[in-house]
Amino acid sequence: MDFEHLMQVMRRLALEAGDRIMEIYNSPDFEVKSKSDNSPVTEADEAADALISAGLREAFPDVALVTEEQAASHNQDVSTFLIVDPLDGTKEFVQRRGDFTVNIAYVEDGKPVRGVVYAPAKGRLFYTLADGRAVEEEGPNFPKQAMGPHKPITVSMPDNRGLMVVASKSHRDQATDDYIGKYAVKDMRSAGSSLKFCLVATGEADLYPRLGRTMEWDTAAGDAVLRGAGGEMVRFDDHTPFTYGKSGFENPFFIAYAPGVLLVK
C-alpha cells in the first residue's frame, strides 16, 4: 500500500463527506429512519457513505471495503481492508449536539494502521501521516487537496492518583460507572462517537473504557489515531491486544488508554 496516497485520499473523502453531512445537519429538517437493529440512520449517513465508498473503490479497487451502511460488506472474511463509518454518532447528529464524526481506516493483518477521524461540527480533524504518526490539523477550515498545518499528538503521562476519564455520552451504563469507580479519577467527561479515542490520543483524557456493543467501523479509525499517538487498546476481559477482521466485524468490550495507566480487572 502507498500510504502517502492512501492518506491523501482518505483525508479528502472525509472532508468532502463532512461538507455533505453539514449541509444536511444545517437544513431545517431531515429524515430519520430505523435500521433492523432499531438504530437511527439519516440521509446524511447514506449520502456520506455513497461519497466515501465511491472514492475508495475508485482509488483502491483491489482492496476489500467494509462499511456500516452496506450490509453485504459485513459478510466478508478479510484481515486487510478499508473500513468506513460515514457518520459515527448518529444520535448526536439527530439531536444536533455536534459530537459526530466521519471515520475511515485501513486495517492490515488485523491491525488498524492508518485512519482519519473528522468532526465537522467541531472543526477538528485527526489522522495518521504516511509514516503512521498521529496529528491534528489546524482548523476549522481544511483545504481539500493538500494537508494543512498540523501538529503531532501524543498520549498523556497519566497520574494514577487522579486520572482523566472519558466515557460515552449516549451509551453510558451502570457497568461502565462501576468499572470507572475502581480508579482514582481526577475528572471525567462525556463525548460522543470516536472523538473519545482522539481525546485520549491528544492527552485530554487518559482512559476510555467501553462496556457495550460496538462494531469495528465504530472503532478502527479512532484506534489507528490512538495507536499513532502512542496509545493502546485492549480487550476488556483479558487485556489482550485488540484485533480487526472478526466474524461479523463485531467488537468485544474494550479499554483504550495511555500507557502508564494501571489497568484493573
Coordinates of C-alpha atoms in Angstrom, one line a residue:
M1 CA 0.0 0.0 0.0
D2 CA 1.2 3.5 -0.9
F3 CA 0.5 5.1 2.5
E4 CA 1.1 8.7 1.2
H5 CA -1.6 8.3 -1.5
L6 CA -3.9 6.4 1.0
M7 CA -3.8 9.2 3.5
Q8 CA -4.4 11.9 0.9
V9 CA -7.4 10.1 -0.4
M10 CA -8.9 9.2 3.0
R11 CA -8.4 12.7 4.3
R12 CA -10.0 14.3 1.2
L13 CA -13.0 11.9 1.2
A14 CA -13.6 12.5 5.0
L15 CA -13.6 16.3 4.4
E16 CA -16.0 16.0 1.4
A17 CA -18.3 13.7 3.3
G18 CA -18.2 16.2 6.2
D19 CA -19.3 19.0 3.9
R20 CA -22.3 16.9 2.7
I21 CA -23.2 16.0 6.3
M22 CA -23.1 19.6 7.5
E23 CA -25.4 20.7 4.6
I24 CA -28.0 18.2 5.9
Y25 CA -27.3 19.0 9.6
N26 CA -27.9 22.7 9.0
S27 CA -31.0 22.2 7.0
P28 CA -34.4 22.9 8.7
D29 CA -35.4 19.2 8.7
F30 CA -34.0 15.8 7.7
E31 CA -35.4 12.3 7.6
V32 CA -34.5 9.8 10.3
K33 CA -35.2 6.1 9.6
S34 CA -34.6 3.0 11.8
K35 CA -32.4 0.1 10.7
S36 CA -33.1 -3.5 11.6
D37 CA -31.4 -3.2 15.0
N38 CA -33.5 -0.1 15.7
S39 CA -30.5 2.3 15.5
P40 CA -31.2 5.5 13.6
V41 CA -29.9 6.3 10.1
T42 CA -30.3 9.5 8.3
E43 CA -29.9 10.8 4.7
A44 CA -26.6 12.2 5.9
D45 CA -25.3 8.7 6.7
E46 CA -26.4 7.4 3.3
A47 CA -25.0 10.4 1.3
A48 CA -21.6 10.3 3.1
D49 CA -21.4 6.5 2.7
A50 CA -22.1 6.8 -1.1
L51 CA -19.4 9.5 -1.5
I52 CA -16.7 7.7 0.5
S53 CA -17.4 4.3 -0.9
A54 CA -17.2 5.5 -4.5
G55 CA -14.0 7.4 -3.8
L56 CA -12.3 4.4 -2.1
R57 CA -13.4 1.9 -4.7
E58 CA -12.0 4.2 -7.5
A59 CA -8.7 4.8 -5.8
F60 CA -8.2 1.2 -4.3
P61 CA -10.2 -1.2 -6.5
D62 CA -8.3 -4.2 -5.2
V63 CA -8.7 -3.6 -1.5
A64 CA -11.7 -5.1 0.3
L65 CA -14.1 -2.4 1.6
V66 CA -16.3 -2.8 4.7
T67 CA -18.8 -0.1 5.5
E68 CA -21.5 0.2 8.1
E69 CA -24.2 1.2 5.7
Q70 CA -23.7 -1.7 3.2
A71 CA -24.9 -4.9 4.9
A72 CA -23.5 -7.1 2.1
S73 CA -20.0 -5.9 3.0
H74 CA -20.3 -7.4 6.5
N75 CA -20.2 -11.0 5.2
Q76 CA -16.5 -10.8 4.1
D77 CA -13.7 -12.8 5.7
V78 CA -10.8 -10.5 5.5
S79 CA -7.8 -9.4 7.5
T80 CA -6.6 -6.5 5.3
F81 CA -9.3 -4.0 4.3
L82 CA -10.7 -0.5 4.3
I83 CA -13.4 0.2 6.8
V84 CA -15.8 3.1 7.0
D85 CA -18.3 4.6 9.4
P86 CA -19.6 7.5 7.3
L87 CA -21.4 9.1 10.3
D88 CA -20.5 7.9 13.7
G89 CA -22.7 9.3 16.4
T90 CA -26.0 9.5 14.5
K91 CA -27.8 10.1 17.8
E92 CA -25.6 13.1 18.4
F93 CA -26.4 14.2 14.8
V94 CA -30.1 13.8 15.2
Q95 CA -30.2 15.7 18.5
R96 CA -27.9 18.4 16.9
R97 CA -25.3 18.0 19.6
G98 CA -22.3 18.1 17.3
D99 CA -20.3 15.1 18.7
F100 CA -20.4 13.1 15.4
T101 CA -17.5 12.0 13.2
V102 CA -16.6 10.7 9.8
N103 CA -14.3 7.6 10.2
I104 CA -12.2 5.9 7.5
A105 CA -9.4 3.4 8.3
Y106 CA -7.1 0.9 6.7
V107 CA -6.6 -2.4 8.5
E108 CA -3.6 -4.5 7.7
D109 CA -3.3 -8.1 9.0
G110 CA -5.9 -7.3 11.7
K111 CA -4.3 -4.1 12.9
P112 CA -5.7 -0.5 12.2
V113 CA -2.5 1.0 10.8
R114 CA -3.9 4.2 9.2
G115 CA -7.0 6.3 9.9
V116 CA -8.8 9.6 9.8
V117 CA -11.4 11.0 12.2
Y118 CA -13.2 14.2 11.2
A119 CA -15.6 16.0 13.5
P120 CA -17.1 18.6 11.1
A121 CA -19.4 20.3 13.6
K122 CA -16.4 20.7 16.0
G123 CA -13.9 21.7 13.4
R124 CA -11.4 19.0 14.5
L125 CA -9.5 16.7 12.2
F126 CA -7.3 13.9 13.3
Y127 CA -5.3 11.5 11.1
T128 CA -2.2 9.4 10.8
L129 CA 0.6 10.5 8.5
A130 CA 2.1 8.2 5.9
D131 CA 4.6 7.0 8.5
G132 CA 1.8 6.2 11.0
R133 CA 2.3 9.1 13.4
A134 CA -0.9 10.8 14.5
V135 CA -1.5 14.5 14.1
E136 CA -4.3 17.0 14.5
E137 CA -4.7 19.5 11.7
E138 CA -5.3 23.2 12.5
G139 CA -8.9 24.1 11.8
P140 CA -11.6 24.8 11.4
N141 CA -11.2 25.3 7.7
F142 CA -9.3 22.5 5.9
P143 CA -8.1 22.5 2.3
K144 CA -9.3 19.5 0.3
Q145 CA -6.3 18.8 -1.9
A146 CA -3.4 19.1 0.5
M147 CA -2.8 18.7 4.2
G148 CA -2.8 22.0 6.0
P149 CA -0.6 22.9 9.0
H150 CA -0.8 20.2 11.6
K151 CA 0.8 19.2 14.9
P152 CA 1.9 15.8 16.3
I153 CA -0.3 14.5 19.1
T154 CA 0.7 12.2 21.8
V155 CA -0.9 10.5 24.8
S156 CA -0.5 11.8 28.3
M157 CA 1.8 10.7 31.1
P158 CA -1.0 9.6 33.3
D159 CA -1.1 10.1 37.1
N160 CA -2.8 7.1 38.6
R161 CA -3.6 9.1 41.7
G162 CA -6.0 11.1 39.6
L163 CA -6.9 10.0 36.1
M164 CA -8.8 11.9 33.3
V165 CA -11.5 9.6 32.1
V166 CA -13.8 9.9 29.0
A167 CA -16.9 7.9 28.6
S168 CA -19.8 7.6 26.1
K169 CA -22.4 10.3 26.0
S170 CA -25.2 8.2 24.5
H171 CA -24.4 4.7 25.8
R172 CA -23.3 5.2 29.4
D173 CA -24.5 2.5 31.8
Q174 CA -24.0 1.3 35.4
A175 CA -21.4 -1.3 34.5
T176 CA -19.3 1.4 33.0
D177 CA -19.7 3.6 36.0
D178 CA -18.8 0.7 38.3
Y179 CA -15.7 0.0 36.4
I180 CA -14.6 3.6 36.4
G181 CA -15.2 3.6 40.1
K182 CA -12.2 1.2 40.5
Y183 CA -9.9 4.0 39.6
A184 CA -8.8 7.2 41.3
V185 CA -10.5 9.8 39.0
K186 CA -9.5 13.4 38.8
D187 CA -12.0 14.4 36.2
M188 CA -14.5 12.7 33.9
R189 CA -16.1 14.0 30.7
S190 CA -18.6 12.6 28.2
A191 CA -18.1 12.6 24.5
G192 CA -19.9 11.1 21.5
S193 CA -18.6 9.0 18.7
S194 CA -14.9 8.2 18.0
L195 CA -13.9 11.6 19.5
K196 CA -13.3 9.7 22.7
F197 CA -10.3 7.9 21.1
C198 CA -9.0 11.3 19.9
L199 CA -9.3 12.8 23.4
V200 CA -7.0 10.0 24.7
A201 CA -4.7 10.4 21.7
T202 CA -4.2 14.2 22.4
G203 CA -3.7 13.7 26.1
E204 CA -7.1 15.3 27.0
A205 CA -8.0 12.0 28.7
D206 CA -6.1 9.0 30.0
L207 CA -8.7 6.3 29.9
Y208 CA -11.7 5.3 27.8
P209 CA -13.5 2.0 28.8
R210 CA -16.3 0.7 26.7
L211 CA -18.6 -1.9 28.2
G212 CA -21.2 -2.1 25.4
R213 CA -21.7 -3.3 21.9
T214 CA -19.7 -1.7 19.1
M215 CA -18.7 -2.7 15.7
E216 CA -15.3 -2.5 14.0
W217 CA -16.3 0.5 11.9
D218 CA -17.1 2.4 15.1
T219 CA -13.5 2.0 16.4
A220 CA -11.0 1.3 13.7
A221 CA -10.2 4.9 12.7
G222 CA -10.1 6.2 16.2
D223 CA -8.0 3.2 17.2
A224 CA -5.5 4.0 14.4
V225 CA -5.2 7.6 15.5
L226 CA -4.7 6.5 19.2
R227 CA -2.0 4.0 18.3
G228 CA -0.3 6.6 16.1
A229 CA -0.2 8.8 19.2
G230 CA 1.4 6.1 21.4
G231 CA -1.8 4.8 22.9
E232 CA -3.1 1.3 23.3
M233 CA -6.4 -0.6 23.0
V234 CA -7.1 -4.0 24.6
R235 CA -9.9 -6.3 25.2
F236 CA -11.8 -5.6 28.4
D237 CA -11.9 -9.2 29.5
D238 CA -8.3 -10.3 29.4
H239 CA -6.3 -7.2 28.3
T240 CA -5.0 -8.9 25.2
P241 CA -4.4 -7.0 22.0
F242 CA -7.4 -5.8 20.1
T243 CA -7.7 -7.1 16.5
Y244 CA -9.9 -6.5 13.5
G245 CA -11.4 -8.7 10.9
K246 CA -13.5 -10.6 13.4
S247 CA -16.6 -12.6 12.5
G248 CA -19.4 -10.1 11.6
F249 CA -17.0 -7.3 12.4
E250 CA -18.4 -7.1 16.0
N251 CA -16.2 -6.0 18.8
P252 CA -15.9 -7.3 22.4
F253 CA -15.8 -4.8 25.2
F254 CA -12.5 -2.8 25.3
I255 CA -10.3 -0.3 27.1
A256 CA -8.5 2.5 25.2
Y257 CA -5.8 4.2 27.3
A258 CA -2.5 5.9 27.6
P259 CA 0.4 3.5 28.6
G260 CA 1.1 4.1 32.2
V261 CA -2.5 3.7 33.3
L262 CA -2.5 0.8 35.7
L263 CA -5.4 -1.2 34.4
V264 CA -7.6 -3.1 36.8
K265 CA -10.0 -6.0 36.1

